[in-house]
Amino acid sequence: MPAPGARESGQAMAASGSHRSLPKSIWLLGMVSMFMDISSELVHCLLPMFMAGVLGASMLAIGIVEGIAEATAAIAKVFSGAISDRFRRRKMLVVLGYGLGACSKPAFPLASTIDLVVAARFVDRVGKGIRGAPRDALVADLVPPGQRGAAYGLRQALDSAGAFLGPLLAIAFMLWLASDIRLVLWVAVAPAFVALLLTLALREPRPPPVASAPRERLRLRLGRRLPRHFWLVVALGAVFTLARFSEAFLILRAQDVGLAAAHVPAILIVLNAVYAALAYPAGAIADRLAARSLLLPGLGVLVVADVVLAIADSPVIAFAGAALWGLHLALTQGLLAKLVADAAPEALRATAFGIFNLVTGGALLLASVVAGWLWSTFGAAATFSAGAAFAAIAAAGLLLHRPQGPAAAGVE
């Protein structure tokens, strides 16, 4: 199909080049994500130990806290996505979301009870929910369809670089500050506010004219306005998320196999080093191959990662499982974002991301609660064995299902 305009056509041709052809705003969004992830992952990699060791929370409680936190973000994304589409503005919500994330960070080192941790996680995840869908829609606004895989891959690569640096800083400061978790959590405050300042430099493109349509309330007739292909992508995202639970359980697994508290964040360093290194190449490949070509290997890698983590009896084996987990994320996460952007009508793009994240957030809540219950009842091996089994079932279903008609274009 011909490109909608000469400008977009030129950009699409540039997509076959390197990441240098992507707009500066994509790089800036990636830097914002990187600094916020430095902060968030520094907190995230220490929080399970903080809740379990300092505040005395059970594994089930940790699973519930993590699941509720992500579900909260998912719910917020629905409303922020709809508002972003309604007013055709992304930046305001992106700034607000990163602002809430930054303001929540001082509450973690100040927490003396699990209630304050829950409250801080709630505010932090509301911020993530507010910014997530508008930011993802803004990426699609900034580049033509032929560059979307690369754009999402680059933003995810920089985001994952932050997720690599955060745990690295956690290890450095845990060693320097004699494993004083409260004191180390204060380090997370500075990069969060750097991310907030960078959002102020974002420039969003002027929204294109949209064909006049009746202004419906928030309860849009989404079943009619979002195509069947989009709902297939939502179902795929939910299945993938059910097969994967909160990364908090990787942190607890590292500690479970004997890694010292100061070195436990290394498990996320390994995961995110692989994720950051491969997210952009995988995204660029997603612009050229059928989705199934990456989704099936991604699920296969997750099965192997879960099996490795289930049988792990040393830190080295746990690190191998984390590396495979990172490879799975690189193969699937940017691709799923591209599929959402490609399937959604332009006027409902942020709303579509909100719905997608609502469903996957609910799946993550369920997966994390079940993971916590399995760990508490049967042990760590049962948690990861169940993840491997569900990922294998999901891979088999994807392998056997051959969608027909328009839906087939995105997954064949």
Coordinates of C-alpha atoms in Angstrom, one line a residue:
M1 CA 0.0 0.0 0.0
P2 CA 1.5 3.4 -0.8
A3 CA 2.7 5.7 1.9
P4 CA 0.3 8.4 3.0
G5 CA 2.7 11.2 2.1
A6 CA 6.1 11.9 0.7
R7 CA 7.6 12.9 4.1
E8 CA 6.5 9.6 5.6
S9 CA 7.7 7.7 2.6
G10 CA 11.2 9.2 3.0
Q11 CA 11.2 8.3 6.7
A12 CA 10.1 4.8 5.9
M13 CA 13.0 4.4 3.5
A14 CA 15.3 5.6 6.2
A15 CA 13.9 2.9 8.5
S16 CA 16.0 0.4 6.6
G17 CA 19.1 2.2 7.9
S18 CA 20.4 2.4 11.5
H19 CA 18.8 3.7 14.6
R20 CA 20.4 7.1 13.7
S21 CA 17.5 7.7 11.3
L22 CA 15.0 7.8 14.2
P23 CA 13.8 11.3 15.3
K24 CA 15.6 13.0 18.3
S25 CA 12.3 12.8 20.3
I26 CA 12.5 9.0 20.3
W27 CA 16.0 9.2 21.7
L28 CA 14.8 11.7 24.3
L29 CA 11.9 9.5 25.3
G30 CA 14.4 6.7 25.6
M31 CA 16.6 8.8 27.9
V32 CA 13.7 9.7 30.1
S33 CA 12.8 6.0 30.4
M34 CA 16.4 5.2 31.2
F35 CA 16.8 7.6 34.1
M36 CA 13.4 6.7 35.5
D37 CA 14.3 3.0 35.2
I38 CA 17.6 3.6 37.0
S39 CA 15.6 4.9 39.9
S40 CA 12.7 2.4 39.7
E41 CA 14.9 -0.7 39.3
L42 CA 17.3 0.4 42.1
V43 CA 14.2 0.4 44.3
H44 CA 12.7 -2.7 42.7
C45 CA 15.8 -4.9 43.2
L46 CA 16.0 -4.1 46.9
L47 CA 12.3 -3.9 47.7
P48 CA 11.6 -7.7 48.0
M49 CA 14.5 -8.1 50.4
F50 CA 13.4 -4.9 52.3
M51 CA 9.8 -6.2 52.6
A52 CA 10.9 -9.8 53.6
G53 CA 13.9 -9.1 55.7
V54 CA 13.3 -5.7 57.3
L55 CA 9.5 -5.5 57.3
G56 CA 8.8 -9.2 57.8
A57 CA 6.4 -9.7 54.8
S58 CA 5.6 -13.2 53.6
M59 CA 6.1 -14.4 50.0
L60 CA 2.4 -14.4 49.3
A61 CA 2.2 -10.8 50.6
I62 CA 5.1 -9.8 48.3
G63 CA 3.3 -11.4 45.4
I64 CA 0.1 -9.5 46.2
V65 CA 1.9 -6.2 46.6
E66 CA 3.7 -6.6 43.3
G67 CA 0.6 -7.8 41.5
I68 CA -1.6 -5.0 42.8
A69 CA 1.1 -2.4 41.9
E70 CA 1.2 -3.5 38.3
A71 CA -2.5 -3.9 38.0
T72 CA -2.9 -0.3 39.4
A73 CA -0.6 0.9 36.6
A74 CA -2.6 -1.0 34.0
I75 CA -5.9 0.5 35.2
A76 CA -4.5 4.0 35.1
K77 CA -3.3 3.5 31.6
V78 CA -6.8 2.9 30.3
F79 CA -8.0 6.3 31.5
S80 CA -4.8 8.2 30.5
G81 CA -4.9 6.6 27.1
A82 CA -8.5 7.6 26.6
I83 CA -7.9 11.2 27.8
S84 CA -4.8 11.4 25.6
D85 CA -6.9 10.5 22.5
R86 CA -9.8 12.7 23.5
F87 CA -7.7 15.9 23.8
R88 CA -5.0 14.8 21.2
R89 CA -2.2 15.7 23.7
R90 CA 0.4 13.3 25.0
K91 CA 3.1 15.4 26.7
M92 CA 1.0 16.7 29.6
L93 CA 0.2 13.2 30.8
V94 CA 3.7 12.0 30.2
V95 CA 5.1 14.8 32.5
L96 CA 2.4 14.2 35.1
G97 CA 3.2 10.5 35.2
Y98 CA 6.9 10.9 35.5
G99 CA 6.3 13.6 38.2
L100 CA 4.3 11.1 40.3
G101 CA 6.9 8.5 39.9
A102 CA 9.6 10.9 41.0
C103 CA 7.7 12.1 44.0
S104 CA 7.0 8.6 45.3
K105 CA 10.6 7.6 45.6
P106 CA 11.4 9.3 48.9
A107 CA 8.6 7.3 50.6
F108 CA 10.4 3.9 50.2
P109 CA 13.4 4.7 52.5
L110 CA 11.1 6.4 54.9
A111 CA 8.8 3.3 55.2
S112 CA 8.6 1.6 58.6
T113 CA 5.5 -0.6 57.8
I114 CA 4.4 -2.6 54.8
D115 CA 1.4 -0.1 54.5
L116 CA 3.7 2.8 53.5
V117 CA 5.4 0.6 51.0
V118 CA 2.1 -0.3 49.4
A119 CA 1.1 3.4 49.3
A120 CA 4.4 4.4 47.7
R121 CA 4.1 1.6 45.2
F122 CA 0.5 2.7 44.5
V123 CA 1.5 6.3 43.7
D124 CA 4.6 5.1 41.7
R125 CA 2.5 2.7 39.6
V126 CA -0.3 5.3 39.1
G127 CA 2.4 7.5 37.7
K128 CA 3.6 4.7 35.4
G129 CA 0.0 4.1 34.3
I130 CA -0.6 7.8 33.5
R131 CA 2.5 8.1 31.4
G132 CA 2.6 4.7 29.8
A133 CA -0.2 4.7 27.1
P134 CA 0.4 8.4 26.0
R135 CA 4.2 7.7 25.8
D136 CA 3.7 4.6 23.7
A137 CA 1.2 6.3 21.5
L138 CA 3.6 9.3 21.1
V139 CA 6.3 6.9 19.8
A140 CA 3.9 5.8 17.1
D141 CA 3.0 9.4 16.4
L142 CA 6.7 10.3 15.8
V143 CA 7.5 7.6 13.3
P144 CA 5.9 6.0 10.2
P145 CA 4.7 2.4 10.4
G146 CA 7.9 1.1 8.8
Q147 CA 10.0 2.4 11.7
R148 CA 7.8 1.4 14.6
G149 CA 9.5 -1.8 15.5
A150 CA 12.9 0.0 15.5
A151 CA 11.5 2.9 17.5
Y152 CA 9.9 0.8 20.2
G153 CA 13.0 -1.4 20.2
L154 CA 15.3 1.6 20.8
R155 CA 13.1 3.1 23.5
Q156 CA 13.0 -0.3 25.2
A157 CA 16.7 -0.8 24.8
L158 CA 17.4 2.6 26.6
D159 CA 14.8 1.7 29.2
S160 CA 16.5 -1.6 29.8
A161 CA 19.9 0.1 30.0
G162 CA 18.4 2.0 32.9
A163 CA 17.1 -1.3 34.3
F164 CA 20.7 -2.5 34.1
L165 CA 22.3 0.5 35.7
G166 CA 19.9 0.7 38.6
P167 CA 20.8 -2.7 40.1
L168 CA 24.5 -2.0 39.3
L169 CA 24.2 1.2 41.4
A170 CA 22.4 -0.8 44.1
I171 CA 25.2 -3.3 44.4
A172 CA 27.8 -0.5 44.5
F173 CA 26.0 1.4 47.2
M174 CA 25.1 -1.7 49.2
L175 CA 28.8 -2.6 49.4
W176 CA 29.8 1.0 50.1
L177 CA 27.1 1.5 52.8
A178 CA 27.4 -1.9 54.5
S179 CA 24.1 -3.2 53.1
D180 CA 22.0 -0.5 54.7
I181 CA 19.0 -0.9 52.4
R182 CA 17.2 2.2 53.7
L183 CA 20.2 4.4 52.9
V184 CA 20.7 2.9 49.5
L185 CA 17.0 3.5 48.6
W186 CA 17.7 7.3 48.9
V187 CA 20.1 7.0 45.9
A188 CA 17.0 6.3 43.7
V189 CA 15.6 9.8 44.3
A190 CA 18.1 11.8 42.1
P191 CA 17.7 9.9 38.7
A192 CA 13.9 10.0 39.1
F193 CA 14.0 13.8 39.1
V194 CA 16.4 13.9 36.2
A195 CA 13.9 12.0 34.2
L196 CA 11.2 14.4 35.2
L197 CA 13.3 17.4 34.0
L198 CA 14.0 15.7 30.7
T199 CA 10.3 15.3 30.0
L200 CA 9.9 19.1 29.9
A201 CA 12.2 19.1 26.8
L202 CA 9.9 16.8 24.8
R203 CA 8.2 18.1 21.7
E204 CA 5.1 16.3 20.5
P205 CA 4.0 16.6 16.8
R206 CA 1.0 18.6 16.0
P207 CA -1.9 16.2 15.9
P208 CA -3.2 15.5 12.4
P209 CA -6.8 16.3 11.6
V210 CA -9.1 13.4 12.4
A211 CA -12.3 12.8 10.6
S212 CA -15.2 14.2 12.4
A213 CA -17.0 11.7 14.6
P214 CA -19.5 12.0 17.5
R215 CA -17.7 12.7 20.8
E216 CA -18.5 9.6 22.8
R217 CA -18.1 9.3 26.5
L218 CA -15.2 7.4 28.0
R219 CA -17.3 4.2 27.6
L220 CA -16.6 4.2 23.9
R221 CA -18.1 1.5 21.7
L222 CA -14.7 -0.1 21.6
G223 CA -16.0 -3.4 20.3
R224 CA -17.0 -1.6 17.1
R225 CA -14.2 1.0 16.9
L226 CA -11.2 -1.3 17.6
P227 CA -10.7 -4.0 15.0
R228 CA -10.7 -7.8 15.7
H229 CA -7.0 -7.8 15.0
F230 CA -6.4 -5.6 18.0
W231 CA -8.4 -7.9 20.3
L232 CA -6.3 -10.8 19.1
V233 CA -3.1 -8.9 20.1
V234 CA -4.7 -8.2 23.5
A235 CA -5.3 -11.9 24.0
L236 CA -1.7 -12.7 22.9
G237 CA -0.4 -10.1 25.4
A238 CA -2.5 -11.6 28.3
V239 CA -1.3 -15.1 27.5
F240 CA 2.3 -14.0 27.5
T241 CA 1.9 -12.2 30.8
L242 CA 0.2 -15.1 32.5
A243 CA 3.3 -17.2 31.6
R244 CA 5.5 -14.6 33.3
F245 CA 5.2 -13.2 36.8
S246 CA 6.9 -10.3 38.7
E247 CA 10.6 -10.1 38.5
A248 CA 10.6 -9.8 42.3
F249 CA 10.6 -13.6 42.3
L250 CA 13.9 -13.7 40.4
I251 CA 15.4 -11.5 43.1
L252 CA 14.1 -13.8 45.8
R253 CA 15.4 -16.8 43.8
A254 CA 18.9 -15.3 43.7
Q255 CA 18.9 -14.9 47.4
D256 CA 17.4 -18.4 47.8
V257 CA 20.3 -20.0 46.0
G258 CA 22.9 -18.3 48.3
L259 CA 23.7 -15.0 46.7
A260 CA 24.7 -12.4 49.4
A261 CA 22.2 -9.5 49.9
A262 CA 24.6 -7.0 48.5
H263 CA 25.0 -9.0 45.3
V264 CA 21.4 -10.0 44.8
P265 CA 20.7 -7.0 42.4
A266 CA 23.1 -8.7 40.0
I267 CA 20.3 -11.0 38.9
L268 CA 18.5 -8.0 37.3
I269 CA 21.8 -6.7 35.9
V270 CA 22.2 -9.9 33.9
L271 CA 18.6 -9.9 32.8
N272 CA 18.6 -6.3 31.7
A273 CA 22.0 -6.4 30.1
V274 CA 20.7 -9.1 27.7
Y275 CA 17.4 -7.2 27.3
A276 CA 19.0 -3.9 26.5
A277 CA 21.5 -5.4 24.1
L278 CA 18.9 -7.3 22.1
A279 CA 15.7 -5.2 22.3
Y280 CA 16.6 -2.8 19.4
P281 CA 17.9 -5.6 17.0
A282 CA 14.8 -7.6 17.8
G283 CA 12.6 -4.5 17.2
A284 CA 14.3 -3.9 13.9
I285 CA 13.8 -7.5 12.8
A286 CA 10.1 -7.2 13.8
D287 CA 9.7 -4.6 11.1
R288 CA 10.7 -7.3 8.5
L289 CA 9.4 -10.6 9.8
A290 CA 6.0 -12.0 10.7
A291 CA 5.2 -11.7 14.4
R292 CA 5.0 -15.5 14.9
S293 CA 8.7 -15.7 13.9
L294 CA 9.6 -13.9 17.1
L295 CA 6.7 -14.8 19.4
L296 CA 7.2 -18.5 19.3
P297 CA 10.9 -18.4 20.0
G298 CA 10.2 -15.9 22.7
L299 CA 7.9 -18.3 24.5
G300 CA 10.3 -21.2 23.9
V301 CA 13.1 -19.2 25.6
L302 CA 10.8 -18.4 28.5
V303 CA 10.1 -22.1 29.0
V304 CA 13.8 -22.8 29.2
A305 CA 14.4 -19.9 31.5
D306 CA 11.8 -21.1 33.9
V307 CA 13.1 -24.6 33.9
V308 CA 16.7 -23.4 34.6
L309 CA 15.4 -21.2 37.5
A310 CA 13.4 -24.1 38.8
I311 CA 16.4 -26.4 39.0
A312 CA 18.9 -23.7 40.0
D313 CA 21.0 -24.7 43.0
S314 CA 23.7 -22.0 42.6
P315 CA 24.0 -18.3 41.7
V316 CA 25.6 -19.2 38.3
I317 CA 22.6 -21.3 37.2
A318 CA 20.2 -18.6 38.4
F319 CA 22.2 -16.0 36.4
A320 CA 21.8 -18.2 33.3
G321 CA 18.0 -18.3 33.9
A322 CA 17.9 -14.5 34.2
A323 CA 19.8 -14.1 31.0
L324 CA 17.3 -16.3 29.2
W325 CA 14.5 -14.3 30.8
G326 CA 16.0 -11.1 29.3
L327 CA 16.2 -12.7 25.9
H328 CA 12.5 -13.6 26.1
L329 CA 11.6 -10.0 26.9
A330 CA 13.8 -8.7 24.0
L331 CA 12.1 -10.9 21.5
T332 CA 8.5 -10.2 22.6
Q333 CA 7.9 -6.9 24.4
G334 CA 8.8 -4.4 21.7
L335 CA 7.0 -6.6 19.1
L336 CA 3.8 -6.6 21.2
A337 CA 3.9 -2.8 21.4
K338 CA 4.4 -2.6 17.6
L339 CA 1.4 -5.0 17.1
V340 CA -0.8 -2.7 19.2
A341 CA 0.3 0.4 17.4
D342 CA -0.3 -1.2 14.0
A343 CA -3.7 -2.6 14.9
A344 CA -5.2 0.5 16.5
P345 CA -6.9 3.3 14.6
E346 CA -4.9 6.5 14.9
A347 CA -7.6 8.3 16.8
L348 CA -7.8 5.6 19.5
R349 CA -4.1 4.6 19.6
A350 CA -3.5 5.7 23.3
T351 CA -6.8 4.1 24.3
A352 CA -5.7 0.9 22.7
F353 CA -2.5 0.9 24.6
G354 CA -4.4 1.5 27.8
I355 CA -6.7 -1.4 27.2
F356 CA -3.8 -3.7 26.3
N357 CA -2.0 -2.7 29.5
L358 CA -5.1 -3.1 31.6
V359 CA -5.6 -6.7 30.4
T360 CA -1.9 -7.6 30.7
G361 CA -1.8 -5.9 34.1
G362 CA -4.7 -8.0 35.3
A363 CA -2.9 -11.1 34.0
L364 CA 0.3 -10.0 35.9
L365 CA -1.6 -9.6 39.1
L366 CA -3.0 -13.1 38.8
A367 CA 0.3 -14.6 37.8
S368 CA 2.1 -12.9 40.7
V369 CA -0.4 -13.9 43.3
V370 CA -0.3 -17.5 42.1
A371 CA 3.5 -17.4 42.0
G372 CA 3.6 -16.2 45.6
W373 CA 1.1 -18.9 46.8
L374 CA 3.1 -21.6 45.0
W375 CA 6.3 -20.4 46.6
S376 CA 4.8 -20.2 50.1
T377 CA 3.1 -23.6 49.8
F378 CA 5.4 -25.8 47.6
G379 CA 8.7 -23.9 47.3
A380 CA 10.6 -21.9 44.7
A381 CA 10.9 -24.7 42.2
A382 CA 7.1 -25.1 42.0
T383 CA 6.7 -21.4 41.1
F384 CA 9.1 -21.6 38.1
S385 CA 7.9 -25.0 37.0
A386 CA 4.3 -23.7 36.8
G387 CA 5.6 -20.8 34.7
A388 CA 7.4 -23.1 32.4
A389 CA 4.2 -25.3 32.0
F390 CA 2.0 -22.3 31.2
A391 CA 4.5 -20.9 28.7
A392 CA 4.7 -24.2 27.0
I393 CA 0.9 -24.4 26.7
A394 CA 0.8 -20.8 25.3
A395 CA 3.5 -21.7 22.7
A396 CA 1.5 -24.8 21.7
G397 CA -1.7 -22.8 21.3
L398 CA 0.1 -20.1 19.2
L399 CA 1.7 -22.8 17.1
L400 CA -1.6 -24.6 16.4
H401 CA -3.7 -21.4 15.9
R402 CA -3.7 -20.1 12.4
P403 CA -5.8 -16.9 12.2
Q404 CA -7.6 -16.2 9.0
G405 CA -8.5 -12.9 7.3
P406 CA -7.3 -9.5 8.5
A407 CA -6.2 -10.8 11.9
A408 CA -3.7 -13.1 10.3
A409 CA -1.5 -10.2 9.0
G410 CA -0.2 -9.4 12.5
V411 CA 0.7 -12.9 13.7
E412 CA 1.5 -14.9 10.6

